Amino acid sequence: MTERVPVLKIGDVLLVSIQVELEDQVVLELQDDLAARIVESGATGVVIDITAVEIVDSFVGRMLATTAAISRMLDAQTVVVGMRPAVAITLVELGLSLGGVRTALTLEKGLDILARRDTTRPAQR
Amino acid sequence: MTGLAPVPDTGHETVPISSNDDVVRARQLVRSLAQRCKLSLVDQTKLVTAASELARNTLVYGGGGVMRVGLVRRDSRVGVTAVFEDSGPGIPDVDQALTDGWTSGGGLGLGLSGARRLVDDFTLDTEVGSGTQVAVTKWAR
Ligand SMILES: Nc1ncnc2c1ncn2[C@@H]1O[C@H](COP(=O)(O)OP(=O)(O)OP(=O)(O)O)[C@@H](O)[C@H]1O
Ligand SMILES: [Mg+2]
């Protein structure tokens, strides 16, 4: 019984809010879904909200890093928002500092980052 | 296999680890025990993350197995011990497997070494051809 994580589109941004306990298969599906949706929708940003996520292990951490890299190649920027302090501490101790992943503390700040990036883009796209 | 596993003393439970679902359930069980023995939020998160890594290894490399988990007591301290066991291929070179970044598959090679850093006690017992057992404990402060 695996349910996919919904991907919402708001303007130029794809928003994913992870509300379920993540099973590995669901994590992989989300990664693929996001890549497809970026191309399909021409989104310029992706926000992954992990406010409700209690643990990020190496599998989920790798998905966040991979998604950030894939979206970059597809001309979209990913921002991970809402990481809990305990999750951040654990990730660093695990050895995963997610260097290539842009983060913001709140959804609002994440959207701000993407909006700023958009205005600095060349007009012709 | 050689070596004695630290057996959780009171009311320990054994759960199968043979699917991705089981990994999620193992995580939830460890979390509820960690809460019961009043680990801090950070320590709970560390232990559950370590359990997630070890359960996945049991599934992916060990071909499935079990987790035994329960509360433990030493002197006046309480903690949670989780033991992950499989009868898979074993680990030929333990030092290598415990090196950050070393993976025989497509992982990041952080599961074992990271889990060791995240807990207070860590023992790994493995024998090529007969299986692997990893026991971790986190003590309440
Ligand atoms: N239960 C096991 N049985 C057999 N081999 C194992 C077992 N657990 C770990 N290993 C071996 O140890 C290596 C390192 O494990 P570790 O969890 O650190 O990394 P990984 O699983 O490859 O990647 P990651 O966990 O970062 O996604 C594995 O690649 C595997 O070869
Ligand atoms: Mg692993």
Coordinates of C-alpha atoms and ligand atoms in Angstrom, one line a residue:
Chain A
M1 CA 0.0 0.0 0.0
T2 CA 2.1 2.9 -1.2
E3 CA 0.7 6.2 -1.8
R4 CA 2.5 8.7 -4.0
V5 CA 3.4 12.1 -2.5
P6 CA 1.3 14.8 -4.3
V7 CA 3.1 17.5 -6.3
L8 CA 1.3 20.8 -6.5
K9 CA 1.9 23.5 -9.0
I10 CA 1.7 27.1 -7.8
G11 CA 2.7 29.6 -10.5
D12 CA 6.2 28.6 -11.6
V13 CA 6.9 26.5 -8.5
L14 CA 6.2 22.9 -7.8
L15 CA 5.4 22.3 -4.2
V16 CA 5.9 19.0 -2.4
S17 CA 4.9 18.7 1.2
I18 CA 5.9 15.4 2.7
Q19 CA 3.2 14.4 5.2
V20 CA 3.6 10.6 5.3
E21 CA 6.1 8.3 6.7
L22 CA 8.4 7.8 3.8
E23 CA 8.9 4.3 2.4
D24 CA 11.9 3.8 0.1
Q25 CA 9.7 3.1 -3.0
V26 CA 7.7 6.2 -2.4
V27 CA 10.9 8.2 -2.2
L28 CA 12.1 6.9 -5.6
E29 CA 8.7 7.6 -7.2
L30 CA 8.7 11.2 -5.9
Q31 CA 12.2 11.7 -7.4
D32 CA 11.0 10.5 -10.8
D33 CA 7.7 12.4 -10.6
L34 CA 9.4 15.6 -9.9
A35 CA 11.8 15.3 -12.8
A36 CA 8.8 14.6 -15.2
R37 CA 6.7 17.4 -13.7
I38 CA 9.5 20.0 -14.1
V39 CA 9.8 19.3 -17.8
E40 CA 6.1 19.0 -18.3
S41 CA 5.2 22.2 -16.5
G42 CA 8.3 24.3 -17.2
A43 CA 8.5 25.1 -13.5
T44 CA 11.5 27.1 -12.5
G45 CA 11.5 26.1 -8.9
V46 CA 10.8 23.2 -6.6
V47 CA 10.0 23.5 -2.9
I48 CA 10.2 20.4 -0.8
D49 CA 8.6 20.9 2.6
I50 CA 9.9 18.5 5.2
T51 CA 8.4 20.2 8.2
A52 CA 6.5 17.1 9.1
V53 CA 9.4 14.7 8.5
E54 CA 10.8 13.2 11.7
I55 CA 13.9 11.6 10.3
V56 CA 16.0 12.0 7.1
D57 CA 18.3 9.0 6.7
S58 CA 20.8 8.4 3.9
F59 CA 18.2 7.2 1.5
V60 CA 16.0 10.3 1.8
G61 CA 19.1 12.5 2.0
R62 CA 20.3 11.1 -1.2
M63 CA 16.9 11.7 -2.8
L64 CA 17.0 15.4 -1.8
A65 CA 20.5 15.8 -3.2
T66 CA 19.7 13.9 -6.4
T67 CA 16.5 15.9 -6.9
A68 CA 18.3 19.1 -6.4
A69 CA 20.9 18.0 -9.0
I70 CA 18.3 16.8 -11.5
S71 CA 16.2 19.9 -11.3
R72 CA 19.3 22.1 -11.7
M73 CA 20.0 20.3 -15.0
L74 CA 16.4 20.9 -16.0
D75 CA 16.7 24.6 -15.3
A76 CA 14.9 24.7 -12.0
Q77 CA 16.1 25.4 -8.5
T78 CA 15.2 23.2 -5.5
V79 CA 14.8 24.5 -2.0
V80 CA 14.2 22.2 0.9
V81 CA 12.3 23.9 3.7
G82 CA 11.3 23.2 7.3
M83 CA 14.1 20.9 8.4
R84 CA 13.8 20.2 12.1
P85 CA 16.8 21.0 14.2
A86 CA 17.1 17.3 15.4
V87 CA 17.1 16.2 11.8
A88 CA 19.8 18.7 10.9
I89 CA 22.0 17.5 13.8
T90 CA 21.5 13.9 12.9
L91 CA 22.2 14.4 9.2
V92 CA 25.5 16.1 9.9
E93 CA 26.5 13.4 12.3
L94 CA 25.5 10.7 9.8
G95 CA 27.9 12.4 7.4
L96 CA 25.5 13.9 5.0
S97 CA 25.6 17.7 5.0
L98 CA 23.7 18.1 1.8
G99 CA 26.2 20.6 0.4
G100 CA 24.4 21.0 -3.0
V101 CA 21.0 21.5 -1.5
R102 CA 19.6 25.0 -1.0
T103 CA 17.6 25.1 2.3
A104 CA 15.4 27.7 4.0
L105 CA 13.8 27.6 7.4
T106 CA 10.2 28.3 6.3
L107 CA 8.1 27.8 3.2
E108 CA 7.8 31.6 2.9
K109 CA 11.6 32.1 2.8
G110 CA 11.9 29.2 0.4
L111 CA 9.5 30.8 -2.0
D112 CA 11.3 34.2 -1.6
I113 CA 14.6 32.6 -2.7
L114 CA 12.9 31.2 -5.8
A115 CA 11.2 34.5 -6.6
R116 CA 14.5 36.4 -6.4
R117 CA 16.2 33.9 -8.6
D118 CA 13.5 34.3 -11.2
T119 CA 13.9 38.1 -11.6
T120 CA 17.6 37.6 -12.2
R121 CA 17.0 35.4 -15.2
P122 CA 17.3 36.6 -18.8
A123 CA 13.9 37.6 -20.0
Q124 CA 13.9 35.4 -23.1
R125 CA 13.2 31.9 -22.2
Chain B
M1 CA 28.0 -16.8 14.4
T2 CA 30.1 -16.0 17.3
G3 CA 29.7 -13.4 19.9
L4 CA 26.8 -12.7 22.3
A5 CA 24.1 -10.3 21.3
P6 CA 23.1 -7.9 24.0
V7 CA 19.5 -9.2 24.5
P8 CA 17.1 -6.5 25.6
D9 CA 15.9 -7.6 29.1
T10 CA 12.3 -6.4 29.5
G11 CA 9.5 -7.2 27.1
H12 CA 11.5 -7.2 23.9
E13 CA 9.9 -7.6 20.6
T14 CA 11.0 -9.3 17.4
V15 CA 9.8 -8.0 14.1
P16 CA 10.5 -9.2 10.6
I17 CA 12.4 -7.1 8.2
S18 CA 11.5 -8.4 4.8
S19 CA 10.0 -5.4 2.9
N20 CA 10.2 -1.7 2.7
D21 CA 7.0 -1.6 4.8
D22 CA 8.8 -3.5 7.5
V23 CA 11.6 -0.9 7.6
V24 CA 9.0 1.8 8.2
R25 CA 7.4 -0.3 11.0
A26 CA 10.8 -1.0 12.6
R27 CA 11.5 2.7 12.6
Q28 CA 8.1 3.4 14.3
L29 CA 8.6 0.7 16.9
V30 CA 12.1 2.1 17.8
R31 CA 10.6 5.6 18.0
S32 CA 7.9 4.5 20.4
L33 CA 10.4 2.8 22.7
A34 CA 12.8 5.8 22.6
Q35 CA 9.9 8.0 23.7
R36 CA 9.0 5.6 26.4
C37 CA 12.4 5.7 28.0
K38 CA 12.5 9.5 27.6
L39 CA 15.3 9.9 25.2
S40 CA 15.7 13.6 24.2
L41 CA 14.2 14.5 20.9
V42 CA 17.7 14.7 19.3
D43 CA 18.6 11.3 20.7
Q44 CA 15.4 9.8 19.5
T45 CA 16.0 11.1 16.1
K46 CA 19.6 9.8 16.0
L47 CA 18.5 6.3 17.2
V48 CA 15.6 6.1 14.8
T49 CA 17.8 7.2 11.9
A50 CA 20.4 4.6 12.8
A51 CA 17.7 2.0 13.0
S52 CA 16.5 3.0 9.6
E53 CA 19.9 2.6 8.1
L54 CA 20.5 -0.8 9.7
A55 CA 17.0 -2.1 8.8
R56 CA 17.6 -1.2 5.2
N57 CA 21.0 -3.0 5.2
T58 CA 19.3 -6.1 6.7
L59 CA 16.8 -6.0 3.9
V60 CA 19.0 -5.0 0.9
Y61 CA 22.3 -6.8 1.7
G62 CA 21.2 -9.5 4.2
G63 CA 18.2 -10.6 2.1
G64 CA 15.9 -9.8 5.0
G65 CA 16.0 -10.8 8.6
V66 CA 14.6 -9.6 12.0
M67 CA 14.9 -6.7 14.4
R68 CA 14.8 -7.5 18.2
V69 CA 14.2 -4.4 20.2
G70 CA 13.5 -3.5 23.8
L71 CA 14.4 -1.4 26.8
V72 CA 17.6 -2.1 28.6
R73 CA 18.8 -1.2 32.0
R74 CA 22.4 -0.8 33.3
D75 CA 23.0 0.5 36.8
S76 CA 20.5 3.3 37.1
R77 CA 20.3 4.0 33.4
V78 CA 17.7 3.0 30.9
G79 CA 18.1 2.8 27.1
V80 CA 16.9 1.2 24.0
T81 CA 18.7 -1.6 22.3
A82 CA 17.9 -2.7 18.7
V83 CA 19.5 -5.8 17.2
F84 CA 19.4 -6.4 13.5
E85 CA 20.0 -9.9 12.3
D86 CA 20.1 -11.7 9.0
S87 CA 21.4 -14.9 7.6
G88 CA 22.8 -13.3 4.5
P89 CA 26.2 -13.3 2.9
G90 CA 28.0 -11.6 5.8
I91 CA 30.5 -8.8 5.4
P92 CA 34.0 -10.0 4.3
D93 CA 35.9 -6.8 5.3
V94 CA 34.3 -5.1 8.3
D95 CA 36.8 -2.2 8.4
Q96 CA 36.1 -1.4 4.8
A97 CA 32.3 -1.7 5.4
L98 CA 32.6 0.8 8.3
T99 CA 34.5 3.3 6.2
D100 CA 32.6 6.4 5.3
G101 CA 31.7 6.4 1.7
W102 CA 32.4 2.7 1.0
T103 CA 29.5 0.9 -0.6
S104 CA 29.3 -2.4 -2.5
G105 CA 26.0 -1.3 -4.0
G106 CA 24.7 2.0 -5.2
G107 CA 24.5 3.6 -1.7
L108 CA 26.4 6.5 -0.2
G109 CA 28.3 4.1 2.1
L110 CA 27.2 6.1 5.1
G111 CA 24.7 3.7 6.7
L112 CA 26.9 1.6 8.9
S113 CA 29.5 4.2 9.7
G114 CA 26.9 6.8 10.3
A115 CA 24.8 4.5 12.5
R116 CA 27.8 3.9 14.6
R117 CA 28.3 7.6 15.2
L118 CA 24.7 8.1 16.0
V119 CA 24.4 5.7 18.9
D120 CA 26.2 5.1 22.2
D121 CA 27.0 1.4 21.9
F122 CA 27.5 -0.4 18.6
T123 CA 28.5 -4.0 18.0
L124 CA 28.8 -5.7 14.6
D125 CA 29.2 -9.4 14.4
T126 CA 29.4 -11.0 11.0
E127 CA 30.6 -14.2 9.3
V128 CA 30.9 -14.7 5.6
G129 CA 28.3 -17.2 4.5
S130 CA 26.3 -17.2 7.7
G131 CA 25.0 -13.7 8.4
T132 CA 25.3 -10.4 10.1
Q133 CA 24.2 -9.0 13.4
V134 CA 24.4 -5.4 14.4
A135 CA 23.3 -4.2 17.8
V136 CA 22.9 -0.6 18.8
T137 CA 22.0 1.1 22.1
K138 CA 21.1 4.6 23.0
W139 CA 21.0 5.5 26.7
A140 CA 18.8 8.1 28.3
R141 CA 20.9 10.9 29.8
Ligands
LIG1 N1 23.6 -6.9 6.7 C1 24.6 -6.8 5.8 N2 24.9 -8.0 5.1 C2 25.9 -7.9 4.2 N3 26.6 -6.8 3.9 C3 26.3 -5.7 4.5 C4 25.3 -5.6 5.5 N4 25.2 -4.3 5.9 C5 26.1 -3.6 5.2 N5 26.8 -4.4 4.4 C6 27.9 -4.0 3.5 O1 28.5 -2.9 4.0 C7 28.5 -1.9 3.0 C8 28.4 -0.5 3.7 O2 27.1 -0.4 4.3 P1 26.5 1.1 4.5 O3 25.1 1.0 5.0 O4 27.5 1.9 5.2 O5 26.4 1.7 3.0 P2 25.4 1.4 1.8 O6 24.2 0.6 2.4 O7 26.1 0.8 0.7 O8 24.9 2.8 1.5 P3 23.9 3.8 2.3 O9 23.5 3.1 3.5 O10 24.7 5.0 2.6 O11 22.8 4.1 1.4 C9 27.4 -2.2 2.1 O12 27.6 -1.6 0.8 C10 27.4 -3.7 2.1 O13 28.4 -4.2 1.2
MG2 MG 23.2 1.2 4.0

